[in-house]
CSV table of C-alpha atoms and ligand atoms in Angstrom, one decimal:
chain,number,residue,atom,x,y,z
T,1,MET,CA,125.1,82.4,106.5
T,2,SER,CA,123.1,83.2,103.5
T,3,ALA,CA,120.8,85.2,105.8
T,4,ASN,CA,123.7,87.4,106.6
T,5,ILE,CA,124.8,87.9,103.2
T,6,LEU,CA,121.4,89.1,102.1
T,7,ALA,CA,120.9,91.4,105.0
T,8,HIS,CA,124.3,92.9,104.2
T,9,SER,CA,123.6,93.2,100.6
T,10,ARG,CA,120.2,94.9,101.1
T,11,ALA,CA,121.7,97.2,103.7
T,12,ASP,CA,124.6,98.1,101.5
T,13,GLU,CA,122.2,98.8,98.6
T,14,ARG,CA,120.6,101.5,100.8
T,15,ARG,CA,123.9,103.1,102.0
T,16,SER,CA,125.1,103.4,98.4
T,17,GLN,CA,122.1,105.6,97.7
T,18,ALA,CA,122.9,107.9,100.6
T,19,ASP,CA,126.1,109.6,101.6
T,20,ALA,CA,127.3,110.8,105.0
T,21,THR,CA,126.2,114.3,104.3
T,22,ASP,CA,122.7,113.4,103.6
T,23,VAL,CA,120.1,114.5,106.0
T,24,ILE,CA,117.2,112.0,106.5
T,25,LEU,CA,113.6,112.9,107.5
T,26,THR,CA,110.5,110.7,107.4
T,27,GLY,CA,107.3,110.3,109.1
T,28,ASP,CA,104.4,108.2,109.8
T,29,ARG,CA,100.8,109.0,110.7
T,30,PRO,CA,99.9,107.6,114.1
T,31,THR,CA,96.5,106.1,113.0
T,32,GLY,CA,97.4,102.6,114.0
T,33,SER,CA,100.3,100.2,114.9
T,34,LEU,CA,102.9,99.8,112.1
T,35,HIS,CA,102.9,96.5,110.0
T,36,LEU,CA,105.3,94.5,107.9
T,37,GLY,CA,104.5,96.7,104.8
T,38,HIS,CA,106.0,99.7,106.7
T,39,TYR,CA,109.0,97.5,107.6
T,40,ALA,CA,109.8,96.3,104.1
T,41,GLY,CA,108.9,99.8,102.6
T,42,SER,CA,110.7,102.0,104.8
T,43,LEU,CA,111.7,100.9,108.5
T,44,ARG,CA,114.4,98.7,106.9
T,45,SER,CA,116.1,101.5,105.2
T,46,ARG,CA,116.0,103.8,108.4
T,47,LEU,CA,117.7,100.9,110.3
T,48,ALA,CA,120.3,100.5,107.6
T,49,LEU,CA,121.0,104.3,107.5
T,50,GLN,CA,121.0,104.9,111.3
T,51,GLY,CA,124.6,106.0,112.3
T,52,GLN,CA,125.4,106.9,108.8
T,53,CYS,CA,123.5,110.0,108.4
T,54,THR,CA,121.8,112.6,110.4
T,55,GLN,CA,118.2,111.1,110.8
T,56,THR,CA,114.8,112.3,112.3
T,57,LEU,CA,111.6,110.3,112.4
T,58,LEU,CA,108.5,112.3,112.7
T,59,ILE,CA,105.3,111.0,114.3
T,60,ALA,CA,102.9,112.9,112.1
T,61,ASP,CA,99.9,113.3,114.6
T,62,LEU,CA,98.8,116.7,112.8
T,63,GLN,CA,98.9,115.1,109.4
T,64,ALA,CA,96.7,112.1,110.9
T,65,LEU,CA,94.2,114.7,112.1
T,66,THR,CA,93.7,116.1,108.6
T,67,ASP,CA,91.4,113.0,107.8
T,68,SER,CA,90.7,111.9,111.3
T,69,SER,CA,89.6,114.9,113.3
T,70,GLY,CA,86.6,112.9,114.7
T,71,ARG,CA,89.3,110.3,116.1
T,72,ALA,CA,91.6,112.7,118.0
T,73,THR,CA,92.0,110.5,120.9
T,74,HIS,CA,92.8,107.6,118.8
T,75,VAL,CA,95.4,109.5,117.2
T,76,ALA,CA,96.9,110.9,120.4
T,77,ARG,CA,96.9,107.3,121.8
T,78,HIS,CA,98.9,106.0,118.8
T,79,VAL,CA,101.8,108.4,119.2
T,80,PRO,CA,103.6,106.4,121.9
T,81,GLU,CA,102.5,103.1,120.0
T,82,VAL,CA,104.3,104.2,116.9
T,83,ALA,CA,107.4,105.2,119.1
T,84,LEU,CA,107.2,101.9,120.5
T,85,ASP,CA,107.3,100.0,117.1
T,86,TYR,CA,110.3,102.2,116.2
T,87,LEU,CA,112.2,101.4,119.2
T,88,ALA,CA,111.2,97.7,119.0
T,89,VAL,CA,112.5,97.3,115.5
T,90,GLY,CA,115.9,98.9,116.7
T,91,ILE,CA,115.6,102.5,116.1
T,92,ASP,CA,118.0,104.0,118.7
T,93,PRO,CA,117.2,107.4,120.0
T,94,ALA,CA,120.8,108.2,120.7
T,95,GLN,CA,121.4,108.0,116.9
T,96,THR,CA,118.0,108.8,115.4
T,97,THR,CA,115.8,111.8,116.6
T,98,ILE,CA,112.1,110.7,117.3
T,99,ALA,CA,109.8,113.9,117.4
T,100,VAL,CA,106.2,114.6,117.6
T,101,GLN,CA,104.9,116.9,114.8
T,102,SER,CA,102.4,118.7,117.0
T,103,ARG,CA,105.2,119.7,119.3
T,104,LEU,CA,107.1,121.5,116.7
T,105,SER,CA,105.3,124.9,116.3
T,106,ALA,CA,107.7,126.0,113.5
T,107,LEU,CA,106.2,123.5,111.2
T,108,ALA,CA,102.8,125.0,111.6
T,109,GLU,CA,104.3,128.4,110.9
T,110,LEU,CA,106.2,127.2,107.8
T,111,THR,CA,103.0,125.5,106.5
T,112,VAL,CA,101.2,129.0,106.8
T,113,LEU,CA,104.0,130.6,104.7
T,114,TYR,CA,104.2,127.9,102.1
T,115,LEU,CA,100.5,127.9,101.5
T,116,ASN,CA,101.2,131.2,99.7
T,117,LEU,CA,103.4,129.4,97.3
T,118,VAL,CA,101.0,126.8,96.2
T,119,THR,CA,97.6,126.9,94.2
T,120,VAL,CA,94.4,125.0,95.1
T,121,ALA,CA,94.7,123.6,91.5
T,122,ARG,CA,98.0,122.3,92.1
T,123,LEU,CA,96.9,120.6,95.3
T,124,GLU,CA,93.9,119.2,93.6
T,125,ARG,CA,96.3,117.6,91.0
T,126,ASN,CA,98.6,116.0,93.5
T,127,PRO,CA,97.9,112.1,92.7
T,128,THR,CA,98.5,110.9,96.2
T,129,VAL,CA,95.8,113.5,97.4
T,130,LYS,CA,93.4,112.6,94.6
T,131,ALA,CA,93.7,108.9,95.3
T,132,GLU,CA,93.2,109.5,99.0
T,133,VAL,CA,90.2,111.6,98.5
T,134,GLU,CA,88.7,108.9,96.4
T,135,VAL,CA,89.3,106.1,99.0
T,136,ARG,CA,87.9,108.3,101.7
T,137,GLY,CA,84.9,109.3,99.8
T,138,PHE,CA,85.2,112.9,100.5
T,139,GLU,CA,84.0,114.1,97.1
T,140,ARG,CA,83.1,117.8,97.5
T,141,ASP,CA,83.6,117.8,101.4
T,142,ILE,CA,87.4,117.7,101.5
T,143,PRO,CA,88.8,119.2,104.7
T,144,ALA,CA,90.8,122.0,103.7
T,145,GLY,CA,93.6,120.8,106.0
T,146,PHE,CA,93.5,117.4,104.1
T,147,LEU,CA,93.7,119.1,100.7
T,148,CYS,CA,96.9,121.1,102.1
T,149,TYR,CA,98.6,118.3,103.7
T,150,PRO,CA,101.2,118.1,101.0
T,151,VAL,CA,102.3,121.7,102.0
T,152,SER,CA,102.5,120.6,105.8
T,153,GLN,CA,104.6,117.7,104.7
T,154,ALA,CA,106.9,119.9,102.7
T,155,ALA,CA,107.1,122.0,106.0
T,156,ASP,CA,108.3,118.7,107.8
T,157,ILE,CA,110.9,117.9,105.2
T,158,THR,CA,112.4,121.3,104.8
T,159,ALA,CA,112.2,122.3,108.6
T,160,PHE,CA,115.2,119.8,108.9
T,161,ARG,CA,116.8,120.7,105.7
T,162,ALA,CA,116.3,117.0,104.7
T,163,THR,CA,117.9,115.7,101.6
T,164,LEU,CA,116.8,112.2,101.6
T,165,VAL,CA,113.3,110.8,102.4
T,166,PRO,CA,112.7,107.1,102.7
T,167,VAL,CA,109.0,106.5,101.7
T,168,GLY,CA,106.9,104.3,99.6
T,169,ASP,CA,106.4,105.1,96.0
T,170,ASP,CA,102.9,106.5,96.8
T,171,GLN,CA,104.9,109.4,98.5
T,172,LEU,CA,106.7,110.6,95.2
T,173,PRO,CA,104.1,113.4,94.5
T,174,MET,CA,104.8,114.7,98.0
T,175,ILE,CA,108.6,114.9,97.4
T,176,GLU,CA,108.1,116.7,93.8
T,177,GLN,CA,105.6,119.0,95.5
T,178,THR,CA,108.1,119.8,98.4
T,179,ASN,CA,110.9,120.5,95.7
T,180,GLU,CA,108.7,123.0,93.8
T,181,ILE,CA,108.2,124.9,97.2
T,182,VAL,CA,111.9,124.7,98.0
T,183,ARG,CA,112.6,126.6,94.5
T,184,ARG,CA,110.0,129.0,95.3
T,185,VAL,CA,111.5,130.0,98.6
T,186,ASN,CA,114.8,130.0,97.2
T,187,ARG,CA,113.9,132.5,94.4
T,188,LEU,CA,112.0,134.5,96.9
T,189,ALA,CA,115.1,134.7,99.1
T,190,GLY,CA,117.5,135.2,96.2
T,191,ALA,CA,119.8,132.6,97.9
T,192,SER,CA,119.8,128.9,98.5
T,193,VAL,CA,118.0,128.9,101.9
T,194,LEU,CA,116.7,125.4,101.6
T,195,PRO,CA,118.0,122.2,99.9
T,196,GLU,CA,115.9,120.1,97.3
T,197,CYS,CA,115.3,116.4,98.6
T,198,ARG,CA,114.9,113.0,96.9
T,199,ALA,CA,113.1,110.0,97.7
T,200,LEU,CA,114.9,106.8,98.9
T,201,LEU,CA,112.6,104.0,97.5
T,202,SER,CA,112.7,100.5,98.9
T,203,SER,CA,114.0,97.7,96.8
T,204,THR,CA,111.2,95.5,97.4
T,205,PRO,CA,107.9,96.5,95.7
T,206,ARG,CA,104.9,97.5,97.8
T,207,LEU,CA,103.7,94.6,100.1
T,208,PRO,CA,100.2,93.7,99.6
T,209,GLY,CA,97.6,92.9,102.3
T,210,VAL,CA,97.1,89.1,102.9
T,211,ASP,CA,93.9,89.3,100.5
T,212,GLY,CA,96.0,90.8,97.8
T,213,ARG,CA,94.4,94.2,98.0
T,214,LYS,CA,96.3,97.3,99.4
T,215,ALA,CA,97.4,96.5,103.0
T,216,SER,CA,95.5,98.7,105.6
T,217,LYS,CA,95.5,98.8,109.4
T,218,SER,CA,91.8,99.5,109.2
T,219,VAL,CA,90.8,96.6,106.9
T,220,GLY,CA,92.7,94.1,109.2
T,221,ASN,CA,94.7,92.6,106.0
T,222,ALA,CA,98.1,93.8,107.4
T,223,ILE,CA,100.5,91.7,109.6
T,224,PRO,CA,101.3,93.8,112.5
T,225,LEU,CA,105.0,94.3,113.5
T,226,SER,CA,104.3,92.7,116.7
T,227,ALA,CA,101.8,90.1,115.6
T,228,THR,CA,101.5,87.0,117.9
T,229,THR,CA,102.6,83.4,116.7
T,230,ASP,CA,98.8,82.6,116.1
T,231,GLU,CA,98.2,85.9,114.4
T,232,ILE,CA,101.0,85.2,112.0
T,233,ARG,CA,99.7,81.7,111.3
T,234,ARG,CA,96.1,82.9,110.8
T,235,LEU,CA,97.1,85.6,108.5
T,236,VAL,CA,99.5,83.5,106.4
T,237,LEU,CA,96.9,80.6,106.1
T,238,ALA,CA,94.5,83.4,105.0
T,239,MET,CA,97.0,84.5,102.2
T,240,TYR,CA,95.6,84.8,98.6
T,241,THR,CA,97.7,82.4,96.3
T,242,ASP,CA,96.3,81.3,92.9
T,243,PRO,CA,92.7,80.4,92.7
T,244,GLY,CA,93.6,78.2,89.6
T,245,HIS,CA,96.1,76.2,91.7
T,246,VAL,CA,93.7,73.4,93.1
T,247,ARG,CA,95.8,70.5,93.3
T,248,ALA,CA,99.5,70.6,94.3
T,249,SER,CA,100.2,69.0,90.9
T,250,ASP,CA,98.6,72.0,89.1
T,251,PRO,CA,101.0,74.6,87.7
T,252,GLY,CA,100.8,77.8,89.8
T,253,ARG,CA,101.1,81.5,89.2
T,254,VAL,CA,103.8,83.3,91.0
T,255,GLU,CA,102.8,86.9,90.0
T,256,GLY,CA,100.1,88.3,92.2
T,257,ASN,CA,100.5,85.5,94.6
T,258,VAL,CA,100.9,87.1,98.0
T,259,VAL,CA,102.9,84.3,99.7
T,260,PHE,CA,105.6,84.9,97.1
T,261,ALA,CA,105.5,88.7,97.5
T,262,TYR,CA,106.2,88.2,101.2
T,263,LEU,CA,108.8,85.5,100.6
T,264,ASP,CA,110.5,87.8,98.2
T,265,ALA,CA,110.5,90.7,100.8
T,266,PHE,CA,111.6,88.7,103.9
T,267,ASP,CA,113.0,85.3,103.1
T,268,PRO,CA,116.8,85.4,103.9
T,269,ASP,CA,117.5,82.8,101.2
T,270,PRO,CA,116.5,84.1,97.8
T,271,THR,CA,118.1,81.4,95.9
T,272,THR,CA,115.7,78.8,97.5
T,273,VAL,CA,113.0,81.2,96.9
T,274,CYS,CA,113.8,81.3,93.2
T,275,ASP,CA,113.7,77.4,93.0
T,276,LEU,CA,110.4,77.2,94.8
T,277,LYS,CA,109.1,79.6,92.1
T,278,GLU,CA,110.2,77.4,89.4
T,279,ARG,CA,108.7,74.3,91.1
T,280,TYR,CA,105.4,76.1,91.7
T,281,ARG,CA,105.3,77.3,88.2
T,282,GLY,CA,105.8,73.8,86.9
T,283,GLY,CA,103.4,72.2,89.1
T,284,GLY,CA,104.0,69.9,92.0
T,285,LEU,CA,104.3,72.3,94.8
T,286,GLY,CA,101.5,72.7,97.2
T,287,ASP,CA,100.5,76.0,98.9
T,288,MET,CA,101.0,74.7,102.2
T,289,VAL,CA,104.6,74.0,101.9
T,290,LEU,CA,105.1,77.5,100.8
T,291,LYS,CA,102.9,78.9,103.7
T,292,ARG,CA,104.6,76.7,106.2
T,293,ARG,CA,108.1,78.2,105.2
T,294,LEU,CA,106.6,81.8,105.1
T,295,GLU,CA,105.2,81.3,108.7
T,296,GLY,CA,108.8,80.4,109.8
T,297,VAL,CA,110.4,83.3,108.2
T,298,LEU,CA,108.0,85.7,109.6
T,299,GLU,CA,108.1,84.3,113.1
T,300,ALA,CA,112.0,84.6,113.0
T,301,LEU,CA,111.6,88.2,112.1
T,302,VAL,CA,108.9,89.4,114.3
T,303,ALA,CA,109.7,87.2,117.6
T,304,PRO,CA,112.5,89.6,118.6
T,305,ILE,CA,110.6,92.8,117.8
T,306,ARG,CA,107.6,91.4,119.7
T,307,ALA,CA,109.7,90.7,122.7
T,308,ARG,CA,111.5,94.0,122.8
T,309,ARG,CA,108.0,95.9,122.2
T,310,ALA,CA,106.6,94.1,125.3
T,311,GLU,CA,109.5,94.9,127.4
T,312,LEU,CA,109.6,98.7,126.4
T,313,ALA,CA,105.7,98.8,126.8
T,314,ARG,CA,106.2,98.2,130.5
T,315,ASP,CA,108.3,101.3,130.8
T,316,ARG,CA,106.0,104.0,129.6
T,317,ALA,CA,108.2,106.8,131.2
T,318,TYR,CA,111.1,105.9,129.1
T,319,VAL,CA,109.1,106.1,125.8
T,320,MET,CA,107.6,109.4,126.9
T,321,ASP,CA,111.2,110.7,127.7
T,322,VAL,CA,112.4,109.7,124.3
T,323,LEU,CA,109.6,111.7,122.6
T,324,ARG,CA,110.2,114.7,124.9
T,325,ALA,CA,114.0,114.8,124.5
T,326,GLY,CA,113.6,114.2,120.5
T,327,SER,CA,111.1,116.9,120.1
T,328,GLU,CA,113.1,119.2,122.0
T,329,ARG,CA,116.3,118.6,119.8
T,330,ALA,CA,114.0,118.8,116.8
T,331,ASN,CA,112.6,122.2,118.0
T,332,ALA,CA,116.0,123.7,118.0
T,333,THR,CA,116.7,122.6,114.4
T,334,THR,CA,113.3,123.6,113.0
T,335,GLU,CA,113.2,127.0,114.8
T,336,ALA,CA,116.6,127.9,113.0
T,337,VAL,CA,115.2,126.9,109.6
T,338,LEU,CA,111.9,129.0,110.4
T,339,ARG,CA,114.2,132.0,111.0
T,340,ASP,CA,115.7,131.7,107.5
T,341,VAL,CA,112.4,131.1,105.8
T,342,ARG,CA,110.8,134.2,107.5
T,343,GLY,CA,113.8,136.1,106.1
T,344,ALA,CA,112.7,135.0,102.7
T,345,PHE,CA,109.2,136.5,103.2
T,346,ALA,CA,110.8,139.7,104.6
T,347,LEU,CA,109.5,139.1,108.0
T,348,ASP,CA,111.6,139.7,111.1
T,349,ALA,CA,114.0,136.9,111.8
L,1,LIG,N1,102.6,111.1,104.5
L,1,LIG,C1,103.2,110.1,105.1
L,1,LIG,C2,102.6,108.8,105.1
L,1,LIG,O1,101.3,108.9,105.0
L,1,LIG,C3,103.8,110.5,106.6
L,1,LIG,C4,104.6,111.7,106.6
L,1,LIG,C5,104.3,112.8,107.3
L,1,LIG,C6,105.9,111.9,106.0
L,1,LIG,N2,105.3,113.7,107.2
L,1,LIG,C7,106.3,113.1,106.3
L,1,LIG,C8,106.8,111.2,105.1
L,1,LIG,C9,107.4,113.7,106.0
L,1,LIG,C10,107.9,111.7,104.8
L,1,LIG,C11,108.3,113.0,105.3
L,1,LIG,O2,103.0,107.6,105.3
């Protein structure tokens, strides 16, 4: 009962930020399987909006190559894996187009055109790019493709005339840079060829990894969308809580406590979570009680996803067909937009 109320209120909240005329485009880099952070941050919004608006999900393999060119086969292998994750959580290809970035040649041509509207200094100032350059330790050896990926992402978004982009808050600088490009194209064309877009942010804050640091597929601190029961148990047990909370009777900290971050994101009964926080703060509630509760909540969420994924994984031809049909449909859309943008640059339509 309360689970349904919560599911509805969260879905309603997202719908109220979108209207039926919105065009939704978002994407994921196929560098690994998706995890619960993706689910809380963006997949849940996409599910809520499915059928309400025109929606396309882009598997951004070209963007993945901008920092992983040495792992090209790894990236290629993960294209169908990400598609499986989408289908397993309930993305319906009859309502949502799933397309592969590298199969849409209009995106490459749009990127080349947009590169003329952006300075290197502006790209170097992009906070997301700056942070990622630091994490990857590129220093002076930044691949040019990596520095320019915000331009390619602007191509992704504008090629669908997207108005709403469900993403995590780390992607806000990408939206801002896209809108700068949109305004320049429109000024060049002397007409409104492309719409500006806005981000659709999740109502739950970014989920940490089980160790409290940034969740990452490569660090192994994220909970995969199709985690096994054992994996869920192991990862929940490993969750960082409050090192000062030694005995159950000690008062505990809720802020920065990973178990509470996950309960806030996924527990269908927020009133009880609120209660548990109170008792934890006051002392008298052990970590294991919370961890067992979370284990149950995550198992209930993940079990149907895991089962559906296993079933779909047996039908490779179906998954490939979804990607082929989706990319074909997306090609028609993006080629039409490219014609308009070529016009803005006085190139033959
Ligand atoms: N940059 C996004 C990420 O790392 C993935 C992405 C590629 C994307 N193209 C996009 C997101 C277009 C939104 C819109 O998660």
